PDB file of N, CA and C in Angstrom:
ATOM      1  N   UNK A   1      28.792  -0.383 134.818  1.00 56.00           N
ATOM      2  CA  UNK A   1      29.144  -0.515 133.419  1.00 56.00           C
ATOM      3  C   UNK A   1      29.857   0.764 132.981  1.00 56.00           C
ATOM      4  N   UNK A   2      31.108   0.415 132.557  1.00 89.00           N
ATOM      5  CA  UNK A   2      31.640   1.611 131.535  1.00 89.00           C
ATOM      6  C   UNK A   2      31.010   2.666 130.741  1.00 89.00           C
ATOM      7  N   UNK A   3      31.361   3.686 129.952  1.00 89.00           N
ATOM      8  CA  UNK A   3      30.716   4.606 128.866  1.00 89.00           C
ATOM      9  C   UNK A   3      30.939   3.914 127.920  1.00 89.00           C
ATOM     10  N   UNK A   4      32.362   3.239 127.891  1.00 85.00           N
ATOM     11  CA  UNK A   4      32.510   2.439 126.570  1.00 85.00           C
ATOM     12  C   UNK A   4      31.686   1.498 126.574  1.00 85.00           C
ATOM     13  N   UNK A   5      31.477   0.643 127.307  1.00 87.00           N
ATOM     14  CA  UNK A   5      30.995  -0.657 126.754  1.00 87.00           C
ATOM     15  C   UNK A   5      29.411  -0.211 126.989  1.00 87.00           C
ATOM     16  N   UNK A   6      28.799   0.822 127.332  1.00 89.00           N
ATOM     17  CA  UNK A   6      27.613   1.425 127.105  1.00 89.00           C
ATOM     18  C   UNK A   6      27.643   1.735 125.500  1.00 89.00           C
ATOM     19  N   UNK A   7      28.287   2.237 124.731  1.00 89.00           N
ATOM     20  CA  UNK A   7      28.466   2.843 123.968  1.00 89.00           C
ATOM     21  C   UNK A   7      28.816   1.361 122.750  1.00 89.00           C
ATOM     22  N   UNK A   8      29.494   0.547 123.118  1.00 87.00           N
ATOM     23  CA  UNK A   8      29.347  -0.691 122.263  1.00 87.00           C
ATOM     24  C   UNK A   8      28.535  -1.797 122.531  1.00 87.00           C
ATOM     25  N   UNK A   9      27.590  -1.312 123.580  1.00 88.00           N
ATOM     26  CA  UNK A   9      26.488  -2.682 123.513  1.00 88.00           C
ATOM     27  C   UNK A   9      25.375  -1.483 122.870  1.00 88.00           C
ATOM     28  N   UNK A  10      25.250  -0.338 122.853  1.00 91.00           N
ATOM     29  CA  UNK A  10      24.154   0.581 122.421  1.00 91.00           C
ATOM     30  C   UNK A  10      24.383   0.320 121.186  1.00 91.00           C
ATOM     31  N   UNK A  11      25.342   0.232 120.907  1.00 87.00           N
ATOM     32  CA  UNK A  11      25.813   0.257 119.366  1.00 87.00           C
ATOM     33  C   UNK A  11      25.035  -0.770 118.745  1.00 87.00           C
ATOM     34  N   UNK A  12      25.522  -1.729 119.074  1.00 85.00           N
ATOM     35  CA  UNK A  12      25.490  -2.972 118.757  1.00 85.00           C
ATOM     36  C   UNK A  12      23.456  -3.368 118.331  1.00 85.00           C
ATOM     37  N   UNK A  13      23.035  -3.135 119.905  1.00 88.00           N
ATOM     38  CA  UNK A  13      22.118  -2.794 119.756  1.00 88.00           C
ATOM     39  C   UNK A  13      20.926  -2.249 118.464  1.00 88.00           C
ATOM     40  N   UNK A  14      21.610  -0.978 118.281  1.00 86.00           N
ATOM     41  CA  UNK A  14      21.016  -0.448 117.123  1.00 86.00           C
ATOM     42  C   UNK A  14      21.366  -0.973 115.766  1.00 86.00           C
ATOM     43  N   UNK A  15      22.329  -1.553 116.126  1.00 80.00           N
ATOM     44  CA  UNK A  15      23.022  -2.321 114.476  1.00 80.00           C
ATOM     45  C   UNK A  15      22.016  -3.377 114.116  1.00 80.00           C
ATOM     46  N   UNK A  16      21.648  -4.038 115.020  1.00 78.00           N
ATOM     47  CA  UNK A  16      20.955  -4.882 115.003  1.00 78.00           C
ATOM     48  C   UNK A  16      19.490  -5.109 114.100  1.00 78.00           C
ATOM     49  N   UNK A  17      19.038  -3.686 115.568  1.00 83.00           N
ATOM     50  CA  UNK A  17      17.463  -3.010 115.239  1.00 83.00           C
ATOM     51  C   UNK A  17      17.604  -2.436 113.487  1.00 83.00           C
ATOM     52  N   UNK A  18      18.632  -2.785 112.924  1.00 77.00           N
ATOM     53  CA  UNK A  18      19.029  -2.179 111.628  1.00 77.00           C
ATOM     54  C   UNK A  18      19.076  -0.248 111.520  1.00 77.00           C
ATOM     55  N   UNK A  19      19.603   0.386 112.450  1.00 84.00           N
ATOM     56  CA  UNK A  19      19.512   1.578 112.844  1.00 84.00           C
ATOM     57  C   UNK A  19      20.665   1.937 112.786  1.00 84.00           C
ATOM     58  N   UNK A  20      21.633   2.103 111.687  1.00 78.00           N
ATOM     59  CA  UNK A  20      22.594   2.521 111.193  1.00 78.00           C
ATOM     60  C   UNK A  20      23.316   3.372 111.671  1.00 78.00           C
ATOM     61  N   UNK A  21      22.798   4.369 110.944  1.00 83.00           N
ATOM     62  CA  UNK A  21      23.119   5.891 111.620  1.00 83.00           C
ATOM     63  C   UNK A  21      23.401   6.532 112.952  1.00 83.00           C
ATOM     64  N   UNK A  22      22.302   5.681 113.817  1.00 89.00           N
ATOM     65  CA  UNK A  22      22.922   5.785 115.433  1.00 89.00           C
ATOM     66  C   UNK A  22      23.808   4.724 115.592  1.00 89.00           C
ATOM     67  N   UNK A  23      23.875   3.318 115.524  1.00 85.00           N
ATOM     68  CA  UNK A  23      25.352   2.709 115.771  1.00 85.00           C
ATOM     69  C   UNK A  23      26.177   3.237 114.873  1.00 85.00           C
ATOM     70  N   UNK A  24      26.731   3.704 114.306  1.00 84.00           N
ATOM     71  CA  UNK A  24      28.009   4.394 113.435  1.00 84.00           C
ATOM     72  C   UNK A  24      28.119   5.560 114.963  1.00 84.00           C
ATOM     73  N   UNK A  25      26.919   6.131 115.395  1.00 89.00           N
ATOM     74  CA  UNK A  25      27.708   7.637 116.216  1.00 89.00           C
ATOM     75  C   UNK A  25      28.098   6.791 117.257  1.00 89.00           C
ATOM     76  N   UNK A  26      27.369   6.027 117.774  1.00 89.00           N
ATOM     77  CA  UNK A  26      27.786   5.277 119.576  1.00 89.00           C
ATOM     78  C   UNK A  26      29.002   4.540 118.999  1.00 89.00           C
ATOM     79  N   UNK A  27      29.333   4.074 117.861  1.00 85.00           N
ATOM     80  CA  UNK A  27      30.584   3.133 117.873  1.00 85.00           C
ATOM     81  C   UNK A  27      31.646   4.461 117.826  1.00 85.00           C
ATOM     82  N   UNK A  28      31.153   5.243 116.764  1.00 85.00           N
ATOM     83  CA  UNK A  28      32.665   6.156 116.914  1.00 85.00           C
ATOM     84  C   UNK A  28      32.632   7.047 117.926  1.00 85.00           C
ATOM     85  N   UNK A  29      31.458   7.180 118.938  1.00 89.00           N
ATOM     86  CA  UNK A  29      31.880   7.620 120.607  1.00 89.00           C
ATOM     87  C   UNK A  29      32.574   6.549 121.205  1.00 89.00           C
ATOM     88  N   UNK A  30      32.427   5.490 121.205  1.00 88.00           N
ATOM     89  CA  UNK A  30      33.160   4.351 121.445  1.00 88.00           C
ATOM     90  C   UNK A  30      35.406   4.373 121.527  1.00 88.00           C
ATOM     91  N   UNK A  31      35.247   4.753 119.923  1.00 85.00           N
ATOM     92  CA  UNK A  31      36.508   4.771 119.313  1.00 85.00           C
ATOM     93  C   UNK A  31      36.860   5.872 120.014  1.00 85.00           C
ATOM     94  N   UNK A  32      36.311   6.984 120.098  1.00 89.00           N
ATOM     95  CA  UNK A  32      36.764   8.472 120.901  1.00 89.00           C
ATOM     96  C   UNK A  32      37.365   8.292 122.483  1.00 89.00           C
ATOM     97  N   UNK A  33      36.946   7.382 122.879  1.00 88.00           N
ATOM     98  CA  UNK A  33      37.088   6.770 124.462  1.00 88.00           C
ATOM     99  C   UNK A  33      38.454   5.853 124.332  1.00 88.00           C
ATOM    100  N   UNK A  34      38.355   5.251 123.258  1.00 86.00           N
ATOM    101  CA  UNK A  34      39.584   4.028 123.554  1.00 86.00           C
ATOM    102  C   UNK A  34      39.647   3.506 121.479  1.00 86.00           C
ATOM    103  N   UNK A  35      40.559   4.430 121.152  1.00 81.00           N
ATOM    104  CA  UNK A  35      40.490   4.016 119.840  1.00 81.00           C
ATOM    105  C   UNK A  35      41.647   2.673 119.655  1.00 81.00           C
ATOM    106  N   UNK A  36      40.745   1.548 119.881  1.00 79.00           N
ATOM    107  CA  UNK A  36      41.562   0.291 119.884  1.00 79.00           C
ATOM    108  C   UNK A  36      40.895  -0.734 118.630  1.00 79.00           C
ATOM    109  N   UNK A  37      41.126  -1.978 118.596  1.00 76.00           N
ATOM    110  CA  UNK A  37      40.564  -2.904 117.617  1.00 76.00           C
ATOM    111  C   UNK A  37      39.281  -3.141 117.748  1.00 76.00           C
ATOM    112  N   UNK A  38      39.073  -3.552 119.071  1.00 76.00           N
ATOM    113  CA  UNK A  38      37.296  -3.820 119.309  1.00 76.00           C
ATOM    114  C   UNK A  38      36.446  -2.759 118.915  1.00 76.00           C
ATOM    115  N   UNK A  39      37.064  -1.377 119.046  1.00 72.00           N
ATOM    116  CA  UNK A  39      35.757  -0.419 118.665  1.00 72.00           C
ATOM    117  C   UNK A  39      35.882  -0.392 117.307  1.00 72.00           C
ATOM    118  N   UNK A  40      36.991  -0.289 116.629  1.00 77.00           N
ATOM    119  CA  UNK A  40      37.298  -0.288 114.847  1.00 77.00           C
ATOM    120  C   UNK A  40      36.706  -1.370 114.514  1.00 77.00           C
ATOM    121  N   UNK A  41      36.714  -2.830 114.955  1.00 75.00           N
ATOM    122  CA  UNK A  41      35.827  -3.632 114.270  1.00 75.00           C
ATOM    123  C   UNK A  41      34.316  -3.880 114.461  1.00 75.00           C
ATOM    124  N   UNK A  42      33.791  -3.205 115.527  1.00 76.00           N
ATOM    125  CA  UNK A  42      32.134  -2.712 115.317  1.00 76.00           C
ATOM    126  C   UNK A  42      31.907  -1.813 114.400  1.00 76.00           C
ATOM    127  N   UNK A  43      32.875  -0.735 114.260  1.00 74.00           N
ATOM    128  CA  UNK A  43      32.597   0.271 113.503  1.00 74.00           C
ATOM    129  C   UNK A  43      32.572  -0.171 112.447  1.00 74.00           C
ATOM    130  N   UNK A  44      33.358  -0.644 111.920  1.00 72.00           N
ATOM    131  CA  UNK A  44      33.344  -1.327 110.614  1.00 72.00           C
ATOM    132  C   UNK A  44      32.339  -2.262 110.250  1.00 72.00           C
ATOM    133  N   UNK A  45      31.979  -3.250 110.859  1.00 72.00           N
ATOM    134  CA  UNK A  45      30.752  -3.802 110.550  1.00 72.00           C
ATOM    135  C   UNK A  45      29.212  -3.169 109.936  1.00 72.00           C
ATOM    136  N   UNK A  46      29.697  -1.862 110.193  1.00 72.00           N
ATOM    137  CA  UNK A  46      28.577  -0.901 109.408  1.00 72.00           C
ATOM    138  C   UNK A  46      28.791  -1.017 107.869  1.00 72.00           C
ATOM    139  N   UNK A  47      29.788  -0.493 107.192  1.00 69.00           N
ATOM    140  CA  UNK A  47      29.583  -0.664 105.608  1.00 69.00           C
ATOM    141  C   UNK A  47      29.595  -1.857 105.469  1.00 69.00           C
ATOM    142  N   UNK A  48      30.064  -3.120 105.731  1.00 66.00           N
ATOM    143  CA  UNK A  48      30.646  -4.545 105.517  1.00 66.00           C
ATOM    144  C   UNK A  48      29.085  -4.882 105.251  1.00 66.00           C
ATOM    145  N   UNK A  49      27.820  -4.173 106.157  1.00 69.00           N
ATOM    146  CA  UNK A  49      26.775  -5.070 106.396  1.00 69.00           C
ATOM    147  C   UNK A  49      25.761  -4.333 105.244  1.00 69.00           C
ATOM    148  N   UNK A  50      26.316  -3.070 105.376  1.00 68.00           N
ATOM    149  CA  UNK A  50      25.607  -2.325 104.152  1.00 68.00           C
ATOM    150  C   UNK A  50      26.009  -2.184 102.434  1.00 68.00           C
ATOM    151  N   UNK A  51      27.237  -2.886 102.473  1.00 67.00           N
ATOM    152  CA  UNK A  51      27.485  -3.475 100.924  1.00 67.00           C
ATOM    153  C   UNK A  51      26.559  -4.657 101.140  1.00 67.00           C
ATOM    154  N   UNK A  52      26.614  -5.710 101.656  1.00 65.00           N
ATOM    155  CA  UNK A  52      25.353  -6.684 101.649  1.00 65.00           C
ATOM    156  C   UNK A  52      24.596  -6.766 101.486  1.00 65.00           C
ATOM    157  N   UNK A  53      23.513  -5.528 101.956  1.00 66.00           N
ATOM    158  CA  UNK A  53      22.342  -5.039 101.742  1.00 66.00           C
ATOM    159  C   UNK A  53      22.150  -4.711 100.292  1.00 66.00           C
ATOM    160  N   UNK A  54      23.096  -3.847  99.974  1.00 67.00           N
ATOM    161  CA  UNK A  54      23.016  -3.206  98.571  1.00 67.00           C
ATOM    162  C   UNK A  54      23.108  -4.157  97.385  1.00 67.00           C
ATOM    163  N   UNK A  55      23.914  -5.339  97.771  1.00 63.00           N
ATOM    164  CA  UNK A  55      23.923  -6.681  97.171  1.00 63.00           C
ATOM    165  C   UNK A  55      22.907  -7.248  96.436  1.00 63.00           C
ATOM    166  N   UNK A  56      22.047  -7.475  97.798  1.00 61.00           N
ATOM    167  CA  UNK A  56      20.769  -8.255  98.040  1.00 61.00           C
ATOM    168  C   UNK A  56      19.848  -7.815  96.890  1.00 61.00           C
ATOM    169  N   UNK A  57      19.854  -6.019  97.353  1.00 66.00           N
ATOM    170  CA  UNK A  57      18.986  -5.263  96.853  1.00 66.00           C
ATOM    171  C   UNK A  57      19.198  -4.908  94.825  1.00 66.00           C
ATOM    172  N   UNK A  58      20.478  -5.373  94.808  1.00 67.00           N
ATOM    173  CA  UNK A  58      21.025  -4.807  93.144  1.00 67.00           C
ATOM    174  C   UNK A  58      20.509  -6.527  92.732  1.00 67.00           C
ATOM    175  N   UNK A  59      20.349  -7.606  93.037  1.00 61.00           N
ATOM    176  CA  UNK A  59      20.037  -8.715  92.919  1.00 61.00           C
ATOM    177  C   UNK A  59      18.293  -9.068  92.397  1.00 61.00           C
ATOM    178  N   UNK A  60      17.569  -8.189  93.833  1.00 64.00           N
ATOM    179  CA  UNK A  60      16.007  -7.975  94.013  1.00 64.00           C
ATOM    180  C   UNK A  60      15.575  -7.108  92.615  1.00 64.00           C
ATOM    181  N   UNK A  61      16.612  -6.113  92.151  1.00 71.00           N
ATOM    182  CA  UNK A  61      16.084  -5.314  91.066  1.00 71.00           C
ATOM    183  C   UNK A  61      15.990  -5.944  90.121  1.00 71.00           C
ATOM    184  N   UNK A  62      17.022  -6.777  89.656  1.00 71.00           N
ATOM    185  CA  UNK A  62      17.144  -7.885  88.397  1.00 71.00           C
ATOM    186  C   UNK A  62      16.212  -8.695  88.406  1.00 71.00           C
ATOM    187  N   UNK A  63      15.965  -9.217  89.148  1.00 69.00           N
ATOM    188  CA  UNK A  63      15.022  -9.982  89.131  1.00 69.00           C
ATOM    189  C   UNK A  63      15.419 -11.905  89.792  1.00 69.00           C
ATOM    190  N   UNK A  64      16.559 -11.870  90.336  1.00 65.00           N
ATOM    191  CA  UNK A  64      17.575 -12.578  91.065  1.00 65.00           C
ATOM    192  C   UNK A  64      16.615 -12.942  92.019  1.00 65.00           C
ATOM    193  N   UNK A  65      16.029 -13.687  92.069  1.00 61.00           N
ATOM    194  CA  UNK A  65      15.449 -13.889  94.228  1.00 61.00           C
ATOM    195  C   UNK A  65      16.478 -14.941  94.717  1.00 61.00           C
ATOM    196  N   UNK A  66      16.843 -15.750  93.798  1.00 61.00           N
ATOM    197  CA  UNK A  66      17.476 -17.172  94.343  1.00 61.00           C
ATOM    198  C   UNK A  66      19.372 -15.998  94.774  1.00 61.00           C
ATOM    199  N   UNK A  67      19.584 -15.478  94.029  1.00 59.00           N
ATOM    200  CA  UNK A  67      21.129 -14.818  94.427  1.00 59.00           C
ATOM    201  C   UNK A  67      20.862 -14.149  95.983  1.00 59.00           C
ATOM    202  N   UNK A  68      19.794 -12.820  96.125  1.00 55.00           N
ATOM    203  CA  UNK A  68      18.819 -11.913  96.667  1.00 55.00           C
ATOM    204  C   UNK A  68      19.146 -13.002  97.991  1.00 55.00           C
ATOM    205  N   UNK A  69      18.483 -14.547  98.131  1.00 58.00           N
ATOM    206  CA  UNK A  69      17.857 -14.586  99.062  1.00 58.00           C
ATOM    207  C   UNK A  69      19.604 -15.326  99.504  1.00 58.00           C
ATOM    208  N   UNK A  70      20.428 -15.442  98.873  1.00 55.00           N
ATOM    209  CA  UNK A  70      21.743 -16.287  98.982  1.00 55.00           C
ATOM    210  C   UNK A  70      22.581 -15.593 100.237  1.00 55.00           C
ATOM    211  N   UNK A  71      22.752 -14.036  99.247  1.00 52.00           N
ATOM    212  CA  UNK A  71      23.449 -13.063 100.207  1.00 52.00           C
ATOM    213  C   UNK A  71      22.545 -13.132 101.943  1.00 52.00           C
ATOM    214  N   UNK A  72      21.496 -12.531 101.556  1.00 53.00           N
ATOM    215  CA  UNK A  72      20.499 -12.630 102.740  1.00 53.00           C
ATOM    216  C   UNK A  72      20.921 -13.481 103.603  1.00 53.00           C
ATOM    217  N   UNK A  73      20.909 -14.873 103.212  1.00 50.00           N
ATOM    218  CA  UNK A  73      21.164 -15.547 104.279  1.00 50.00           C
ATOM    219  C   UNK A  73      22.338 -15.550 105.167  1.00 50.00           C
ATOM    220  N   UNK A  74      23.169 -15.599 103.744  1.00 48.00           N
ATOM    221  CA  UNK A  74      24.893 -15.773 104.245  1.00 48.00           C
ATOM    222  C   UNK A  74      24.950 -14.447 105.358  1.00 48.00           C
ATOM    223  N   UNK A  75      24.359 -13.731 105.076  1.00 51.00           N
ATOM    224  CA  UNK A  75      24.701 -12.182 105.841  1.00 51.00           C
ATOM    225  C   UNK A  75      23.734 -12.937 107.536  1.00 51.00           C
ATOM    226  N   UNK A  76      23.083 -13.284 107.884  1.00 50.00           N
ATOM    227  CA  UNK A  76      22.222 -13.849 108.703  1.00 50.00           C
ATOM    228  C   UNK A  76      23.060 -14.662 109.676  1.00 50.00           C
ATOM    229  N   UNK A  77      24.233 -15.430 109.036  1.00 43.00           N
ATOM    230  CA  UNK A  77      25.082 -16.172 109.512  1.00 43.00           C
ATOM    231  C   UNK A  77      26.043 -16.040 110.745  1.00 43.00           C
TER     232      UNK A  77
END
């Protein structure tokens, strides 16, 4: 196995485990190796997934569960 594709299944990985902060570094070690589309669009999937969150969560404060649980899902998809 490659460093890269070590570096975008680790990623991925942690994106998952909801572990942010380390997939953002393994994706942009990723991009450092081969700054092409595939690593820019993991990388990116970091804020895309964390405006969602923040969504969910500005929804949960209001008092929204039915919006809250909408995003949630759609993001699940």
């Amino acid at each position: 196995m490659s460093l890269l594709c070590l570096f975008l299944s680790q990623g991925a990985v942690k994106f998952h485990q909801g572990k942010l902060d380390k997939a953002k570094e393994l994706f942009l070690k990723a991009i450092e190796l081969k700054p092409d589309d595939t690593c820019s669009y993991a990388y990116l999937l970091i804020p895309y997934f964390y405006s969602h969150y923040v969504l969910a969560r500005i929804y949960l404060e209001e008092g929204k569960l039915e919006e809250a649980k909408i995003v949630r899902l759609w993001k699940e998809q």
